[in-house]
Structures are given as C-alpha cells and as structure tokens.
Amino acid sequence: MISSKNLVLAFSLVLSAPAFTQTTLKESIQSYSEHVHSSYAETLRRGVLLQKALHAFTETPSLMTQTVAKETWKYAREAYGQTEVFRFYNGPIDRDGGPEGLLNSWPLDEAYIDYVKGAPNAGIINNTTEFPEITKELLESLNELDGEKNISTGYHAIEFLLWGQDFYTDGPGLRSYTDYVDAPNAARRALYLNTIADMLVDHLASLETEWRAGEENFRKDFESQKDTAALKNLLSGVIFMAGDELSGERMYVAYDTQGQEDEHSCFSDMTHMDIQWNYWGIENVIKATNLLNQPEVKGTPVAQRIEKRMTELRALLATIPVPFDQAIANDEGRAIILNSVEELEALARDLATVSKMLKASVDY
C-alpha cells in the first residue's frame, strides 16, 4: 500500500525537473526530448502500478483494496498531469490517431458508462443486450461516439468507477466496494474497469516508445527539424497549456458556470491538484530546456517577469480552496481562481514574446 507520506515524497520528486546548463537551441531541444521521454517513462511506470492495483481490487474487492486503488490513481494522475504540456503541436499524444482522447477526455457523462442516481440500469456496463462482450475494441469504438461527453475510457472513466458520483460538499464520491461484489453486473463492472486500465497502459507505452532516444520514431523526426521549428513546437505546448487549456478550459469554464460537472476530476475532488500538476509541467519544460538562459533572452525584462511570475503562480495555485467544486461557488475561492487565470494568461503572453525573441514565433 502506498502511504500518504510516500505519496508526498513521490510528488516532490517529480515536481523538480532536472537542472541543465545548455545555452544553444540544439541543446535545449535535446533536453526537451529527454525530459519528455523521462516524463512519459515515469507516467507509464505509475500507470502499470495503477493497472495492478485495479486488478487486485477487482479480484478481492474490499474497502482496503479500493482505498489502495484510489491512492494509486492519484499517484498515477500526478505524473500524467505534468505531461499535458507536451500537447498542441501535433505530437504523438494529440496528432490524428493519437491517444489523448482515450486517456484524458472530460467531462464525461457518467450514465454512458454505469448506473447513476435515478437510472439504475444506465450505461454500457448494464446494457448486456447491446454490448454482450466488453472488449478493448468495443470501448475504444464507443469513446466520444455521438458526443464529446460520451467518454468510455481513460483516467476519468477509472475515477468514476472508483469513486462514483459526487453528491457531497465536503468530499468526493462514495461508491461502495460492494458494487464489485454483489451489485447488479458486478462482474461486468470489474471487467470494464480492468479493460480500461489495460488500455491506459497500452496508450502510455506507445507514448514512451515514440520519445525513446536512438529509434525510428517521433523523437528522431522532432530533433531532425530545424531548431526553430522544433522550438516553436515545444513553445506552443507551453504557451497554449498555460494561456488556453489550463487557464481557460480547466479553470475559467468552471469559474464561469460554477458547475461541478465542468471541473476536471469531479468524482475524486482532486481538481485542485490537477491544476497544480498541469502547471508544474509548464514550469518543468521552461526549466529543463533552459530557455530563459538563451543569449537572446537571458537577463531581459521579460525573462525576469517570467521567473517572478512562475514563483508567484506556484504559490498562488496552492492556495485554491479544496474541494474545487466549492471554491468556484464562494467569493474567496473565485477570487483566487480568477487571479490564477489572469496570471497564467500573462505568463503565456510573456512566453509568446520569448518565442519571437528566439525567432520561433508562436501566435497567441
């Protein structure tokens, strides 16, 4: 079992990207590639631990094995959350046919997967007539079929099957482990959970493979580009993660609607950490690539602003009240969230300025 103490230690280990002293664009790009690979390798390692914990839970359902599975889900999410910054330039994660939509799509319609309050027979799990066999192929074909909320796979599908719906103001969902013992379709529910856990590992393994050094893969193509083209790609990931995806889709939308369904991890009440993990990923790339020490950037006012803003953002995001679904509904929480959104957007603008300074201009 992963203790709370060990989880905190693990979080602190991933939080710090390696320190580099490179100053050339080529070295920054190579450092980025290595950082991406090591991040996906760690995410895969934790994904395998989650897979094992879920199989153990469904083999012997109990409060203890369910708790271990939940804690391992958090441990796995922490690593994956920091890889979200590797998107937004048609890389392996989100190019056509990439697995991003199968790994992290949200928000999901719970009734698409399993029973919900007021609909005990809802979902793929309980529809034995239309879906007599639960397979990887079936669940992949059903993901986002006929609607973007028709999510059947990924971290949030696993989250829902562990925690269930969240009806509580002071904590997460309270799905009982007995859903996997003697509830209707308990065996199908277990098979579903294990199937999407296996799929998750498959998809993470494909990402790790694409970023290995010395192979015929995306990494080789990425490093073979002109330095400015590769730099534009990695900067696009950082800029659009900060100024669009994280600040907008993951924070401002929920702030604006005040809807629990619009928060990222609404079943486990881990959205406040999703936000921090996503931000750490942004900061890790900036530090790992040593971009602010490029000759054109080092010591400039924009570099100084970015350094200061990163320090302030790390502290600010850690003050978002928990749980997030209550923070978006009270004045104190809303003020912190809005301030965070504005700071992330300002960070993105400064990074866009850096991209122009390095002749790898990203329009933002």
mmCIF file of C-alpha atoms in Angstrom:
data_model
loop_
_atom_site.group_PDB
_atom_site.id
_atom_site.type_symbol
_atom_site.label_atom_id
_atom_site.label_comp_id
_atom_site.label_asym_id
_atom_site.label_seq_id
_atom_site.Cartn_x
_atom_site.Cartn_y
_atom_site.Cartn_z
ATOM 1 C CA MET A 1 0.000 0.000 0.000
ATOM 2 C CA ILE A 2 1.255 3.470 -0.861
ATOM 3 C CA SER A 3 1.280 5.570 2.296
ATOM 4 C CA SER A 4 0.381 9.253 2.382
ATOM 5 C CA LYS A 5 3.956 10.012 3.395
ATOM 6 C CA ASN A 6 5.326 8.163 0.380
ATOM 7 C CA LEU A 7 2.847 9.892 -1.912
ATOM 8 C CA VAL A 8 4.026 13.299 -0.735
ATOM 9 C CA LEU A 9 7.635 12.249 -1.305
ATOM 10 C CA ALA A 10 6.823 10.992 -4.780
ATOM 11 C CA PHE A 11 5.041 14.221 -5.650
ATOM 12 C CA SER A 12 8.053 16.263 -4.595
ATOM 13 C CA LEU A 13 10.400 14.106 -6.672
ATOM 14 C CA VAL A 14 8.516 14.579 -9.928
ATOM 15 C CA LEU A 15 7.911 18.239 -9.265
ATOM 16 C CA SER A 16 11.549 19.142 -9.862
ATOM 17 C CA ALA A 17 12.753 18.880 -13.447
ATOM 18 C CA PRO A 18 16.480 18.225 -13.927
ATOM 19 C CA ALA A 19 18.766 21.235 -13.998
ATOM 20 C CA PHE A 20 20.520 21.873 -17.315
ATOM 21 C CA THR A 21 23.178 24.367 -18.316
ATOM 22 C CA GLN A 22 22.608 24.328 -22.085
ATOM 23 C CA THR A 23 22.625 27.610 -23.931
ATOM 24 C CA THR A 24 22.204 26.619 -27.594
ATOM 25 C CA LEU A 25 18.853 25.912 -29.218
ATOM 26 C CA LYS A 26 20.015 22.425 -30.244
ATOM 27 C CA GLU A 27 20.860 21.565 -26.658
ATOM 28 C CA SER A 28 17.534 22.968 -25.434
ATOM 29 C CA ILE A 29 15.669 20.819 -27.937
ATOM 30 C CA GLN A 30 17.595 17.684 -26.970
ATOM 31 C CA SER A 31 16.981 18.449 -23.311
ATOM 32 C CA TYR A 32 13.279 18.794 -24.071
ATOM 33 C CA SER A 33 13.187 15.429 -25.826
ATOM 34 C CA GLU A 34 14.896 13.749 -22.897
ATOM 35 C CA HIS A 35 12.553 15.445 -20.440
ATOM 36 C CA VAL A 36 9.501 14.315 -22.419
ATOM 37 C CA HIS A 37 10.760 10.741 -22.551
ATOM 38 C CA SER A 38 11.616 10.561 -18.862
ATOM 39 C CA SER A 39 8.219 12.053 -18.003
ATOM 40 C CA TYR A 40 6.339 9.502 -20.099
ATOM 41 C CA ALA A 41 8.508 6.680 -18.745
ATOM 42 C CA GLU A 42 7.561 7.682 -15.204
ATOM 43 C CA THR A 43 3.919 8.063 -16.196
ATOM 44 C CA LEU A 44 3.981 4.563 -17.695
ATOM 45 C CA ARG A 45 5.599 3.131 -14.564
ATOM 46 C CA ARG A 46 2.863 4.605 -12.418
ATOM 47 C CA GLY A 47 0.216 3.539 -14.927
ATOM 48 C CA VAL A 48 1.362 -0.058 -14.527
ATOM 49 C CA LEU A 49 1.096 0.297 -10.752
ATOM 50 C CA LEU A 50 -2.455 1.574 -11.194
ATOM 51 C CA GLN A 51 -3.279 -1.329 -13.505
ATOM 52 C CA LYS A 52 -2.039 -3.790 -10.884
ATOM 53 C CA ALA A 53 -3.921 -2.048 -8.083
ATOM 54 C CA LEU A 54 -7.173 -2.145 -10.056
ATOM 55 C CA HIS A 55 -6.763 -5.815 -10.883
ATOM 56 C CA ALA A 56 -6.052 -6.533 -7.210
ATOM 57 C CA PHE A 57 -9.120 -4.549 -6.168
ATOM 58 C CA THR A 58 -11.470 -6.379 -8.531
ATOM 59 C CA GLU A 59 -10.017 -9.775 -7.629
ATOM 60 C CA THR A 60 -10.591 -9.152 -3.919
ATOM 61 C CA PRO A 61 -12.987 -6.234 -3.502
ATOM 62 C CA SER A 62 -12.783 -4.627 -0.076
ATOM 63 C CA LEU A 63 -12.548 -1.217 1.491
ATOM 64 C CA MET A 64 -8.786 -1.664 1.812
ATOM 65 C CA THR A 65 -8.122 -2.704 -1.801
ATOM 66 C CA GLN A 66 -10.431 0.037 -3.041
ATOM 67 C CA THR A 67 -8.547 2.613 -0.960
ATOM 68 C CA VAL A 68 -5.223 1.397 -2.345
ATOM 69 C CA ALA A 69 -6.619 1.659 -5.876
ATOM 70 C CA LYS A 70 -7.793 5.223 -5.237
ATOM 71 C CA GLU A 71 -4.452 6.303 -3.803
ATOM 72 C CA THR A 72 -2.648 4.704 -6.733
ATOM 73 C CA TRP A 73 -4.931 6.542 -9.162
ATOM 74 C CA LYS A 74 -3.850 9.820 -7.543
ATOM 75 C CA TYR A 75 -0.210 8.763 -7.749
ATOM 76 C CA ALA A 76 -0.624 7.924 -11.441
ATOM 77 C CA ARG A 77 -2.516 11.151 -12.188
ATOM 78 C CA GLU A 78 0.211 13.289 -10.670
ATOM 79 C CA ALA A 79 2.749 12.087 -13.208
ATOM 80 C CA TYR A 80 0.374 12.218 -16.178
ATOM 81 C CA GLY A 81 -0.786 15.726 -15.264
ATOM 82 C CA GLN A 82 2.723 17.042 -15.807
ATOM 83 C CA THR A 83 2.833 15.582 -19.343
ATOM 84 C CA GLU A 84 -0.169 17.562 -20.569
ATOM 85 C CA VAL A 85 2.176 20.349 -21.651
ATOM 86 C CA PHE A 86 3.522 18.078 -24.415
ATOM 87 C CA ARG A 87 0.421 18.774 -26.498
ATOM 88 C CA PHE A 88 -0.717 21.394 -29.025
ATOM 89 C CA TYR A 89 1.775 20.774 -31.840
ATOM 90 C CA ASN A 90 0.527 17.567 -33.462
ATOM 91 C CA GLY A 91 2.852 15.319 -31.485
ATOM 92 C CA PRO A 92 2.278 11.658 -30.574
ATOM 93 C CA ILE A 93 -0.224 12.491 -27.840
ATOM 94 C CA ASP A 94 -2.699 14.527 -29.893
ATOM 95 C CA ARG A 95 -1.979 14.068 -33.588
ATOM 96 C CA ASP A 96 -4.584 12.298 -35.716
ATOM 97 C CA GLY A 97 -4.994 8.866 -34.161
ATOM 98 C CA GLY A 98 -3.144 9.906 -31.008
ATOM 99 C CA PRO A 99 -4.386 8.580 -27.662
ATOM 100 C CA GLU A 100 -5.116 11.850 -25.845
ATOM 101 C CA GLY A 101 -8.877 11.479 -26.246
ATOM 102 C CA LEU A 102 -8.699 7.930 -24.918
ATOM 103 C CA LEU A 103 -6.570 8.918 -21.928
ATOM 104 C CA ASN A 104 -7.869 12.168 -20.535
ATOM 105 C CA SER A 105 -11.161 13.250 -22.117
ATOM 106 C CA TRP A 106 -13.601 15.059 -19.835
ATOM 107 C CA PRO A 107 -16.165 15.965 -18.697
ATOM 108 C CA LEU A 108 -17.837 12.608 -19.074
ATOM 109 C CA ASP A 109 -21.481 11.598 -18.936
ATOM 110 C CA GLU A 110 -21.499 9.086 -16.112
ATOM 111 C CA ALA A 111 -24.648 7.436 -17.413
ATOM 112 C CA TYR A 112 -22.785 6.490 -20.569
ATOM 113 C CA ILE A 113 -20.665 4.070 -18.508
ATOM 114 C CA ASP A 114 -22.654 2.886 -15.486
ATOM 115 C CA TYR A 115 -25.669 3.416 -13.324
ATOM 116 C CA VAL A 116 -26.333 6.858 -11.887
ATOM 117 C CA LYS A 117 -28.771 8.223 -9.371
ATOM 118 C CA GLY A 118 -32.262 7.757 -10.742
ATOM 119 C CA ALA A 119 -31.121 5.466 -13.570
ATOM 120 C CA PRO A 120 -30.052 2.097 -12.104
ATOM 121 C CA ASN A 121 -29.817 0.387 -15.494
ATOM 122 C CA ALA A 122 -27.865 3.078 -17.328
ATOM 123 C CA GLY A 123 -24.583 2.651 -19.093
ATOM 124 C CA ILE A 124 -22.534 0.249 -21.168
ATOM 125 C CA ILE A 125 -21.937 -1.913 -18.114
ATOM 126 C CA ASN A 126 -25.630 -2.588 -17.593
ATOM 127 C CA ASN A 127 -26.549 -2.852 -21.278
ATOM 128 C CA THR A 128 -25.896 -6.553 -21.717
ATOM 129 C CA THR A 129 -28.162 -6.815 -24.751
ATOM 130 C CA GLU A 130 -26.431 -4.259 -26.962
ATOM 131 C CA PHE A 131 -22.960 -4.909 -25.551
ATOM 132 C CA PRO A 132 -22.777 -8.595 -24.598
ATOM 133 C CA GLU A 133 -18.958 -8.582 -24.547
ATOM 134 C CA ILE A 134 -16.741 -5.864 -23.089
ATOM 135 C CA THR A 135 -13.504 -5.605 -25.044
ATOM 136 C CA LYS A 136 -10.810 -3.027 -25.737
ATOM 137 C CA GLU A 137 -12.032 -2.718 -29.307
ATOM 138 C CA LEU A 138 -15.594 -2.042 -28.207
ATOM 139 C CA LEU A 139 -14.699 0.577 -25.620
ATOM 140 C CA GLU A 140 -12.341 2.393 -27.972
ATOM 141 C CA SER A 141 -15.040 2.482 -30.654
ATOM 142 C CA LEU A 142 -17.547 3.906 -28.186
ATOM 143 C CA ASN A 143 -15.282 6.670 -26.865
ATOM 144 C CA GLU A 144 -16.745 10.058 -27.890
ATOM 145 C CA LEU A 145 -19.205 8.298 -30.216
ATOM 146 C CA ASP A 146 -22.175 10.598 -30.925
ATOM 147 C CA GLY A 147 -20.963 13.261 -28.477
ATOM 148 C CA GLU A 148 -17.862 14.627 -26.758
ATOM 149 C CA LYS A 149 -19.209 13.679 -23.320
ATOM 150 C CA ASN A 150 -19.646 10.044 -24.337
ATOM 151 C CA ILE A 151 -16.368 9.102 -22.692
ATOM 152 C CA SER A 152 -15.799 5.392 -22.177
ATOM 153 C CA THR A 153 -12.062 5.143 -21.408
ATOM 154 C CA GLY A 154 -9.185 6.874 -19.642
ATOM 155 C CA TYR A 155 -8.279 8.290 -16.256
ATOM 156 C CA HIS A 156 -11.670 9.872 -15.614
ATOM 157 C CA ALA A 157 -13.616 6.733 -16.507
ATOM 158 C CA ILE A 158 -11.446 4.886 -13.981
ATOM 159 C CA GLU A 159 -12.002 7.698 -11.500
ATOM 160 C CA PHE A 160 -15.792 7.396 -11.843
ATOM 161 C CA LEU A 161 -15.698 3.621 -11.422
ATOM 162 C CA LEU A 162 -13.671 4.011 -8.218
ATOM 163 C CA TRP A 163 -15.402 6.985 -6.583
ATOM 164 C CA GLY A 164 -18.839 7.152 -8.212
ATOM 165 C CA GLN A 165 -20.872 10.340 -8.467
ATOM 166 C CA ASP A 166 -20.038 13.145 -6.062
ATOM 167 C CA PHE A 167 -23.101 14.473 -4.237
ATOM 168 C CA TYR A 168 -21.193 15.903 -1.287
ATOM 169 C CA THR A 169 -19.937 19.385 -0.417
ATOM 170 C CA ASP A 170 -17.172 18.220 1.902
ATOM 171 C CA GLY A 171 -15.638 15.332 -0.002
ATOM 172 C CA PRO A 172 -15.553 13.090 -3.089
ATOM 173 C CA GLY A 173 -17.922 10.400 -4.322
ATOM 174 C CA LEU A 174 -18.624 7.432 -2.092
ATOM 175 C CA ARG A 175 -19.051 4.445 -4.398
ATOM 176 C CA SER A 176 -19.018 1.275 -2.288
ATOM 177 C CA TYR A 177 -16.653 -1.576 -2.995
ATOM 178 C CA THR A 178 -19.750 -3.790 -2.904
ATOM 179 C CA ASP A 179 -20.515 -2.557 -6.431
ATOM 180 C CA TYR A 180 -17.859 -5.124 -7.354
ATOM 181 C CA VAL A 181 -19.183 -7.865 -5.069
ATOM 182 C CA ASP A 182 -22.925 -8.424 -5.235
ATOM 183 C CA ALA A 183 -24.384 -5.420 -7.080
ATOM 184 C CA PRO A 184 -26.086 -5.937 -10.442
ATOM 185 C CA ASN A 185 -23.481 -6.639 -13.142
ATOM 186 C CA ALA A 186 -20.632 -6.602 -10.619
ATOM 187 C CA ALA A 187 -18.510 -8.926 -12.766
ATOM 188 C CA ARG A 188 -19.039 -6.791 -15.885
ATOM 189 C CA ARG A 189 -18.142 -3.676 -13.881
ATOM 190 C CA ALA A 190 -14.880 -5.325 -12.815
ATOM 191 C CA LEU A 191 -14.140 -6.428 -16.381
ATOM 192 C CA TYR A 192 -14.830 -2.917 -17.649
ATOM 193 C CA LEU A 193 -12.517 -1.366 -15.068
ATOM 194 C CA ASN A 194 -9.694 -3.804 -15.805
ATOM 195 C CA THR A 195 -10.128 -3.405 -19.560
ATOM 196 C CA ILE A 196 -9.751 0.366 -19.494
ATOM 197 C CA ALA A 197 -6.801 0.028 -17.094
ATOM 198 C CA ASP A 198 -5.094 -2.259 -19.609
ATOM 199 C CA MET A 199 -5.900 0.196 -22.412
ATOM 200 C CA LEU A 200 -4.440 3.066 -20.423
ATOM 201 C CA VAL A 201 -1.144 1.218 -20.049
ATOM 202 C CA ASP A 202 -1.128 0.371 -23.761
ATOM 203 C CA HIS A 203 -1.539 4.029 -24.693
ATOM 204 C CA LEU A 204 1.085 5.259 -22.242
ATOM 205 C CA ALA A 205 3.529 2.648 -23.537
ATOM 206 C CA SER A 206 3.020 3.939 -27.079
ATOM 207 C CA LEU A 207 3.914 7.466 -25.967
ATOM 208 C CA GLU A 208 7.037 6.332 -24.151
ATOM 209 C CA THR A 209 8.128 4.436 -27.266
ATOM 210 C CA GLU A 210 7.678 7.474 -29.526
ATOM 211 C CA TRP A 211 10.083 9.527 -27.389
ATOM 212 C CA ARG A 212 12.868 6.982 -26.860
ATOM 213 C CA ALA A 213 16.323 8.028 -27.996
ATOM 214 C CA GLY A 214 18.067 6.307 -30.882
ATOM 215 C CA GLU A 215 14.994 4.825 -32.568
ATOM 216 C CA GLU A 216 12.972 5.445 -35.716
ATOM 217 C CA ASN A 217 10.194 7.360 -34.027
ATOM 218 C CA PHE A 218 8.720 10.794 -33.438
ATOM 219 C CA ARG A 219 11.676 11.906 -31.337
ATOM 220 C CA LYS A 220 14.060 11.343 -34.234
ATOM 221 C CA ASP A 221 11.813 13.392 -36.529
ATOM 222 C CA PHE A 222 11.390 16.086 -33.894
ATOM 223 C CA GLU A 223 15.128 16.518 -33.391
ATOM 224 C CA SER A 224 15.747 16.406 -37.158
ATOM 225 C CA GLN A 225 13.693 19.545 -37.760
ATOM 226 C CA LYS A 226 15.224 22.965 -37.996
ATOM 227 C CA ASP A 227 15.976 24.147 -34.480
ATOM 228 C CA THR A 228 13.485 26.997 -34.732
ATOM 229 C CA ALA A 229 10.712 24.641 -35.922
ATOM 230 C CA ALA A 230 11.252 22.247 -33.028
ATOM 231 C CA LEU A 231 11.485 25.174 -30.633
ATOM 232 C CA LYS A 232 8.201 26.578 -31.948
ATOM 233 C CA ASN A 233 6.534 23.229 -31.271
ATOM 234 C CA LEU A 234 7.689 22.928 -27.680
ATOM 235 C CA LEU A 235 6.854 26.562 -27.004
ATOM 236 C CA SER A 236 3.381 26.050 -28.480
ATOM 237 C CA GLY A 237 2.807 23.339 -25.884
ATOM 238 C CA VAL A 238 3.874 25.592 -23.031
ATOM 239 C CA ILE A 239 2.039 28.689 -24.264
ATOM 240 C CA PHE A 240 -1.287 27.069 -25.101
ATOM 241 C CA MET A 241 -1.282 24.900 -21.988
ATOM 242 C CA ALA A 242 -0.841 27.982 -19.814
ATOM 243 C CA GLY A 243 -2.896 30.537 -21.704
ATOM 244 C CA ASP A 244 -5.699 28.440 -23.148
ATOM 245 C CA GLU A 245 -6.155 24.894 -21.856
ATOM 246 C CA LEU A 246 -5.313 25.292 -18.164
ATOM 247 C CA SER A 247 -6.425 28.866 -17.602
ATOM 248 C CA GLY A 248 -9.449 28.606 -19.891
ATOM 249 C CA GLU A 249 -10.872 25.112 -20.327
ATOM 250 C CA ARG A 250 -9.833 23.779 -16.925
ATOM 251 C CA MET A 251 -10.283 26.821 -14.730
ATOM 252 C CA TYR A 252 -12.286 29.667 -16.251
ATOM 253 C CA VAL A 253 -15.076 27.495 -17.661
ATOM 254 C CA ALA A 254 -15.791 26.053 -14.217
ATOM 255 C CA TYR A 255 -15.395 29.518 -12.675
ATOM 256 C CA ASP A 256 -17.900 30.913 -15.161
ATOM 257 C CA THR A 257 -20.534 28.169 -14.987
ATOM 258 C CA GLN A 258 -19.987 27.274 -11.306
ATOM 259 C CA GLY A 259 -20.862 23.747 -12.416
ATOM 260 C CA GLN A 260 -19.365 20.720 -10.716
ATOM 261 C CA GLU A 261 -19.503 18.797 -13.988
ATOM 262 C CA ASP A 262 -17.086 21.314 -15.519
ATOM 263 C CA GLU A 263 -14.281 20.622 -13.065
ATOM 264 C CA HIS A 264 -11.565 18.266 -14.176
ATOM 265 C CA SER A 265 -11.609 15.476 -11.572
ATOM 266 C CA CYS A 266 -15.095 15.897 -10.196
ATOM 267 C CA PHE A 267 -15.541 12.395 -8.715
ATOM 268 C CA SER A 268 -12.368 12.287 -6.611
ATOM 269 C CA ASP A 269 -12.257 16.009 -5.729
ATOM 270 C CA MET A 270 -8.667 16.157 -6.971
ATOM 271 C CA THR A 271 -9.154 19.081 -9.370
ATOM 272 C CA HIS A 272 -7.095 21.430 -7.203
ATOM 273 C CA MET A 273 -4.124 19.092 -7.688
ATOM 274 C CA ASP A 274 -4.834 18.561 -11.396
ATOM 275 C CA ILE A 275 -4.359 22.304 -11.791
ATOM 276 C CA GLN A 276 -1.081 22.328 -9.885
ATOM 277 C CA TRP A 277 0.262 19.266 -11.712
ATOM 278 C CA ASN A 278 -0.546 20.829 -15.073
ATOM 279 C CA TYR A 279 1.250 23.999 -14.020
ATOM 280 C CA TRP A 280 4.283 22.086 -12.729
ATOM 281 C CA GLY A 281 4.513 20.534 -16.188
ATOM 282 C CA ILE A 282 4.725 24.013 -17.729
ATOM 283 C CA GLU A 283 7.384 25.109 -15.289
ATOM 284 C CA ASN A 284 9.341 21.876 -15.747
ATOM 285 C CA VAL A 285 9.653 22.444 -19.502
ATOM 286 C CA ILE A 286 10.826 26.028 -19.064
ATOM 287 C CA LYS A 287 13.484 24.913 -16.612
ATOM 288 C CA ALA A 288 14.502 21.688 -18.367
ATOM 289 C CA THR A 289 15.091 23.489 -21.668
ATOM 290 C CA ASN A 290 16.874 26.395 -20.004
ATOM 291 C CA LEU A 291 15.058 28.746 -22.387
ATOM 292 C CA LEU A 292 15.430 31.768 -20.186
ATOM 293 C CA ASN A 293 19.220 31.423 -20.402
ATOM 294 C CA GLN A 294 19.346 31.640 -24.178
ATOM 295 C CA PRO A 295 21.573 34.591 -25.139
ATOM 296 C CA GLU A 296 18.684 36.497 -26.726
ATOM 297 C CA VAL A 297 16.565 36.135 -23.570
ATOM 298 C CA LYS A 298 18.838 35.953 -20.548
ATOM 299 C CA GLY A 299 18.619 38.947 -18.235
ATOM 300 C CA THR A 300 15.901 40.709 -20.214
ATOM 301 C CA PRO A 301 12.846 42.213 -18.513
ATOM 302 C CA VAL A 302 10.598 39.515 -19.963
ATOM 303 C CA ALA A 303 12.843 36.760 -18.581
ATOM 304 C CA GLN A 304 12.771 38.409 -15.177
ATOM 305 C CA ARG A 305 8.977 38.708 -15.331
ATOM 306 C CA ILE A 306 8.618 35.029 -16.200
ATOM 307 C CA GLU A 307 10.868 33.956 -13.324
ATOM 308 C CA LYS A 308 8.900 36.119 -10.898
ATOM 309 C CA ARG A 309 5.545 35.007 -12.288
ATOM 310 C CA MET A 310 6.438 31.318 -12.022
ATOM 311 C CA THR A 311 7.320 31.696 -8.354
ATOM 312 C CA GLU A 312 4.089 33.574 -7.686
ATOM 313 C CA LEU A 313 1.948 31.121 -9.657
ATOM 314 C CA ARG A 314 3.287 28.092 -7.832
ATOM 315 C CA ALA A 315 2.323 29.693 -4.530
ATOM 316 C CA LEU A 316 -0.990 31.087 -5.786
ATOM 317 C CA LEU A 317 -2.298 27.823 -7.236
ATOM 318 C CA ALA A 318 -1.530 26.045 -3.968
ATOM 319 C CA THR A 319 -3.990 28.362 -2.191
ATOM 320 C CA ILE A 320 -7.055 27.349 -4.232
ATOM 321 C CA PRO A 321 -9.563 26.113 -1.635
ATOM 322 C CA VAL A 322 -10.440 22.418 -1.518
ATOM 323 C CA PRO A 323 -12.653 20.973 -2.865
ATOM 324 C CA PHE A 324 -12.631 22.893 -6.138
ATOM 325 C CA ASP A 325 -16.372 22.436 -6.680
ATOM 326 C CA GLN A 326 -16.940 24.571 -3.589
ATOM 327 C CA ALA A 327 -14.160 27.043 -4.435
ATOM 328 C CA ILE A 328 -15.961 28.037 -7.650
ATOM 329 C CA ALA A 329 -19.056 28.836 -5.611
ATOM 330 C CA ASN A 330 -17.671 31.165 -2.917
ATOM 331 C CA ASP A 331 -16.162 34.636 -3.157
ATOM 332 C CA GLU A 332 -12.756 33.772 -1.687
ATOM 333 C CA GLY A 333 -12.226 30.787 -3.951
ATOM 334 C CA ARG A 334 -13.494 32.593 -7.034
ATOM 335 C CA ALA A 335 -11.124 35.497 -6.466
ATOM 336 C CA ILE A 336 -8.122 33.153 -6.238
ATOM 337 C CA ILE A 337 -9.200 31.226 -9.322
ATOM 338 C CA LEU A 338 -9.728 34.365 -11.401
ATOM 339 C CA ASN A 339 -6.390 35.793 -10.277
ATOM 340 C CA SER A 340 -4.728 32.493 -11.254
ATOM 341 C CA VAL A 341 -6.370 32.555 -14.672
ATOM 342 C CA GLU A 342 -5.118 36.083 -15.312
ATOM 343 C CA GLU A 343 -1.588 35.217 -14.184
ATOM 344 C CA LEU A 344 -1.476 32.145 -16.432
ATOM 345 C CA GLU A 345 -2.631 34.212 -19.390
ATOM 346 C CA ALA A 346 0.037 36.801 -18.627
ATOM 347 C CA LEU A 347 2.658 34.037 -18.436
ATOM 348 C CA ALA A 348 1.547 32.804 -21.856
ATOM 349 C CA ARG A 349 1.882 36.295 -23.313
ATOM 350 C CA ASP A 350 5.402 36.646 -21.927
ATOM 351 C CA LEU A 351 6.351 33.227 -23.322
ATOM 352 C CA ALA A 352 4.955 34.258 -26.706
ATOM 353 C CA THR A 353 7.298 37.253 -26.532
ATOM 354 C CA VAL A 354 10.196 34.879 -25.839
ATOM 355 C CA SER A 355 9.204 32.815 -28.868
ATOM 356 C CA LYS A 356 9.541 35.926 -31.048
ATOM 357 C CA MET A 357 12.903 36.764 -29.497
ATOM 358 C CA LEU A 358 14.131 33.278 -30.412
ATOM 359 C CA LYS A 359 12.738 33.552 -33.970
ATOM 360 C CA ALA A 360 10.286 30.712 -33.289
ATOM 361 C CA SER A 361 7.208 32.896 -33.132
ATOM 362 C CA VAL A 362 4.028 31.406 -31.668
ATOM 363 C CA ASP A 363 0.883 33.414 -32.311
ATOM 364 C CA TYR A 364 -1.021 33.887 -29.070
#
